[in-house]
PDB file of C-alpha atoms in Angstrom:
ATOM      1  CA  PHE A   1     105.660  24.041 -11.289  1.00 85.00           C
ATOM      2  CA  ILE A   2     106.200  20.447 -11.018  1.00 85.00           C
ATOM      3  CA  SER A   3     107.603  20.527 -13.914  1.00 89.00           C
ATOM      4  CA  ILE A   4     109.595  23.326 -13.714  1.00 92.00           C
ATOM      5  CA  PHE A   5     110.401  22.108  -9.946  1.00 92.00           C
ATOM      6  CA  TYR A   6     111.505  17.576 -11.470  1.00 90.00           C
ATOM      7  CA  MET A   7     113.977  20.230 -14.448  1.00 92.00           C
ATOM      8  CA  LEU A   8     115.622  22.491 -11.542  1.00 93.00           C
ATOM      9  CA  SER A   9     115.903  18.780  -9.273  1.00 92.00           C
ATOM     10  CA  ASP A  10     118.178  17.937 -11.900  1.00 91.00           C
ATOM     11  CA  LEU A  11     120.115  21.429 -13.105  1.00 94.00           C
ATOM     12  CA  PHE A  12     121.099  22.454  -9.547  1.00 95.00           C
ATOM     13  CA  ASN A  13     122.139  19.182  -9.047  1.00 92.00           C
ATOM     14  CA  ASP A  14     124.370  19.201 -13.052  1.00 94.00           C
ATOM     15  CA  PHE A  15     125.935  22.254 -11.317  1.00 96.00           C
ATOM     16  CA  TYR A  16     126.139  21.872  -8.136  1.00 96.00           C
ATOM     17  CA  ILE A  17     124.300  23.725  -6.369  1.00 96.00           C
ATOM     18  CA  THR A  18     122.370  20.886  -3.914  1.00 96.00           C
ATOM     19  CA  TYR A  19     126.244  20.231  -2.796  1.00 97.00           C
ATOM     20  CA  PRO A  20     126.750  21.523  -0.157  1.00 97.00           C
ATOM     21  CA  PHE A  21     123.309  20.620   1.198  1.00 97.00           C
ATOM     22  CA  GLU A  22     124.062  16.783   0.369  1.00 97.00           C
ATOM     23  CA  LYS A  23     127.107  17.887   2.138  1.00 97.00           C
ATOM     24  CA  THR A  24     125.143  18.879   5.654  1.00 97.00           C
ATOM     25  CA  PHE A  25     122.107  15.762   4.442  1.00 97.00           C
ATOM     26  CA  GLU A  26     126.164  13.458   4.819  1.00 97.00           C
ATOM     27  CA  ALA A  27     126.851  13.906   7.876  1.00 97.00           C
ATOM     28  CA  LEU A  28     124.407  14.136   9.521  1.00 97.00           C
ATOM     29  CA  PHE A  29     123.353  10.626   8.100  1.00 96.00           C
ATOM     30  CA  ARG A  30     126.719   9.584   9.401  1.00 96.00           C
ATOM     31  CA  LEU A  31     126.155  11.071  12.712  1.00 97.00           C
ATOM     32  CA  ILE A  32     123.256   8.327  13.081  1.00 95.00           C
ATOM     33  CA  ASN A  33     125.149   5.793  11.013  1.00 94.00           C
ATOM     34  CA  ILE A  34     122.464   5.710   8.082  1.00 94.00           C
ATOM     35  CA  ASP A  35     124.473   5.413   3.612  1.00 94.00           C
ATOM     36  CA  GLN A  36     125.671   8.698   2.973  1.00 93.00           C
ATOM     37  CA  ASN A  37     124.684   7.773  -0.742  1.00 94.00           C
ATOM     38  CA  TYR A  38     120.610   8.676   0.320  1.00 97.00           C
ATOM     39  CA  SER A  39     122.322  12.570   0.524  1.00 97.00           C
ATOM     40  CA  GLU A  40     120.919  12.927  -3.033  1.00 96.00           C
ATOM     41  CA  GLY A  41     118.030  11.582  -2.690  1.00 96.00           C
ATOM     42  CA  VAL A  42     116.314  13.729   0.606  1.00 97.00           C
ATOM     43  CA  THR A  43     118.509  16.896  -1.594  1.00 97.00           C
ATOM     44  CA  ARG A  44     116.545  16.141  -3.996  1.00 96.00           C
ATOM     45  CA  GLY A  45     113.661  14.990  -2.437  1.00 96.00           C
ATOM     46  CA  LEU A  46     113.537  18.539  -0.751  1.00 96.00           C
ATOM     47  CA  ILE A  47     113.350  20.693  -3.885  1.00 95.00           C
ATOM     48  CA  GLU A  48     111.007  18.268  -6.002  1.00 94.00           C
ATOM     49  CA  VAL A  49     109.801  14.681  -3.878  1.00 95.00           C
ATOM     50  CA  THR A  50     109.019  12.405  -7.211  1.00 93.00           C
ATOM     51  CA  ASN A  51     113.346  12.844  -8.530  1.00 92.00           C
ATOM     52  CA  GLY A  52     114.188  12.779  -4.816  1.00 95.00           C
ATOM     53  CA  CYS A  53     111.892   9.417  -3.989  1.00 97.00           C
ATOM     54  CA  ILE A  54     113.551   7.744  -7.081  1.00 96.00           C
ATOM     55  CA  ASN A  55     116.762   8.525  -6.164  1.00 96.00           C
ATOM     56  CA  ILE A  56     116.132   7.237  -2.899  1.00 97.00           C
ATOM     57  CA  CYS A  57     114.629   3.911  -4.152  1.00 96.00           C
ATOM     58  CA  GLN A  58     117.608   3.487  -5.709  1.00 96.00           C
ATOM     59  CA  ASN A  59     119.822   2.412  -3.086  1.00 92.00           C
ATOM     60  CA  LYS A  60     118.426  -1.038  -1.769  1.00 90.00           C
ATOM     61  CA  SER A  61     120.211  -1.768   0.630  1.00 87.00           C
ATOM     62  CA  ASN A  62     117.372  -1.751   3.288  1.00 93.00           C
ATOM     63  CA  ILE A  63     114.220  -1.246   3.012  1.00 95.00           C
ATOM     64  CA  ILE A  64     113.684   0.231   6.574  1.00 95.00           C
ATOM     65  CA  ILE A  65     115.464   3.161   5.367  1.00 96.00           C
ATOM     66  CA  ASN A  66     114.343   4.090   1.437  1.00 97.00           C
ATOM     67  CA  THR A  67     110.988   3.733   3.217  1.00 97.00           C
ATOM     68  CA  VAL A  68     111.089   6.323   6.428  1.00 97.00           C
ATOM     69  CA  LEU A  69     113.696   8.771   4.202  1.00 97.00           C
ATOM     70  CA  CYS A  70     110.476   8.761   1.883  1.00 97.00           C
ATOM     71  CA  GLY A  71     107.669   9.008   4.005  1.00 97.00           C
ATOM     72  CA  PHE A  72     109.744  12.337   5.076  1.00 98.00           C
ATOM     73  CA  LEU A  73     109.358  13.172   1.661  1.00 97.00           C
ATOM     74  CA  ILE A  74     106.206  12.379   1.046  1.00 97.00           C
ATOM     75  CA  SER A  75     105.079  14.035   4.300  1.00 97.00           C
ATOM     76  CA  TRP A  76     106.873  17.288   3.666  1.00 96.00           C
ATOM     77  CA  GLY A  77     105.788  17.497   0.294  1.00 93.00           C
ATOM     78  CA  GLY A  78     108.515  19.282  -1.577  1.00 94.00           C
ATOM     79  CA  LEU A  79     108.804  22.953  -2.626  1.00 94.00           C
ATOM     80  CA  SER A  80     107.735  22.624  -6.138  1.00 93.00           C
ATOM     81  CA  ILE A  81     104.144  21.266  -3.857  1.00 94.00           C
ATOM     82  CA  HIS A  82     104.590  24.649  -1.760  1.00 95.00           C
ATOM     83  CA  MET A  83     104.707  26.663  -4.599  1.00 93.00           C
ATOM     84  CA  GLN A  84     101.603  25.797  -5.349  1.00 92.00           C
ATOM     85  CA  ASN A  85     100.764  25.864  -2.179  1.00 93.00           C
ATOM     86  CA  LEU A  86     102.001  28.893  -1.710  1.00 92.00           C
ATOM     87  CA  THR A  87      99.980  30.336  -4.215  1.00 89.00           C
ATOM     88  CA  PHE A  88      96.410  29.362  -2.967  1.00 91.00           C
ATOM     89  CA  LEU A  89      97.032  30.165   1.502  1.00 92.00           C
ATOM     90  CA  THR A  90      98.234  32.844   0.343  1.00 88.00           C
ATOM     91  CA  ASN A  91      94.527  34.127  -0.623  1.00 89.00           C
ATOM     92  CA  ALA A  92      93.553  32.734   1.872  1.00 92.00           C
ATOM     93  CA  LYS A  93      95.312  35.110   5.056  1.00 90.00           C
ATOM     94  CA  VAL A  94      97.462  31.586   5.840  1.00 91.00           C
ATOM     95  CA  LYS A  95     100.541  32.523   7.752  1.00 93.00           C
ATOM     96  CA  ILE A  96     103.613  31.915   5.531  1.00 93.00           C
ATOM     97  CA  SER A  97     105.406  31.152   8.939  1.00 95.00           C
ATOM     98  CA  PHE A  98     102.965  28.901  10.683  1.00 95.00           C
ATOM     99  CA  TYR A  99     102.520  26.737   7.176  1.00 95.00           C
ATOM    100  CA  PHE A 100     106.617  25.844   6.769  1.00 95.00           C
ATOM    101  CA  LEU A 101     106.364  25.389  10.625  1.00 96.00           C
ATOM    102  CA  SER A 102     103.659  22.318  10.325  1.00 96.00           C
ATOM    103  CA  LYS A 103     104.218  20.801   7.382  1.00 96.00           C
ATOM    104  CA  THR A 104     108.225  20.566   9.873  1.00 95.00           C
ATOM    105  CA  VAL A 105     106.162  19.107  12.099  1.00 97.00           C
ATOM    106  CA  GLN A 106     103.741  17.007  10.059  1.00 97.00           C
ATOM    107  CA  SER A 107     107.229  15.442   8.284  1.00 97.00           C
ATOM    108  CA  ILE A 108     109.121  14.802  11.853  1.00 97.00           C
ATOM    109  CA  VAL A 109     105.745  13.134  12.599  1.00 98.00           C
ATOM    110  CA  MET A 110     105.793  11.049   9.848  1.00 97.00           C
ATOM    111  CA  ILE A 111     109.132   9.943  10.702  1.00 97.00           C
ATOM    112  CA  ILE A 112     108.493   8.630  13.413  1.00 97.00           C
ATOM    113  CA  ILE A 113     105.220   6.957  12.463  1.00 97.00           C
ATOM    114  CA  THR A 114     107.478   5.765   9.091  1.00 97.00           C
ATOM    115  CA  ALA A 115     109.738   4.565  11.899  1.00 96.00           C
ATOM    116  CA  VAL A 116     108.257   2.370  14.231  1.00 97.00           C
ATOM    117  CA  LEU A 117     105.461   0.529  11.398  1.00 97.00           C
ATOM    118  CA  CYS A 118     108.834  -0.467   9.409  1.00 96.00           C
ATOM    119  CA  MET A 119     110.416  -1.950  12.980  1.00 94.00           C
ATOM    120  CA  MET A 120     107.002  -3.529  12.926  1.00 96.00           C
ATOM    121  CA  PHE A 121     105.878  -5.014  10.169  1.00 93.00           C
ATOM    122  CA  LEU A 122     109.365  -5.855   8.109  1.00 84.00           C
TER     123      LEU A 122
END
């Protein structure tokens, strides 16, 4: 799954399939005063974490934002990780909606914790 989604992330980006998502993140980042160049990394990271984190870390303008966004992506896991997990969770009778809700909450908590720790120590 990781290899497939890593390539899909590049393919989707090359064919502008992720373009609407990037524009959505650009608008969101503009509202909260974050560099809009992060939108591509976050979009790629939602598909495959490694690709997204690499893209985010290429922007060396703000280490705190890099850390918070990479923490979010790692916590979220990306679609490649979700597909791996769902192959096992469906056999365990875990509801998919519960799984995605818990991953979303986990990611939001990760943003808060990472931001606080970064402000304390960086």
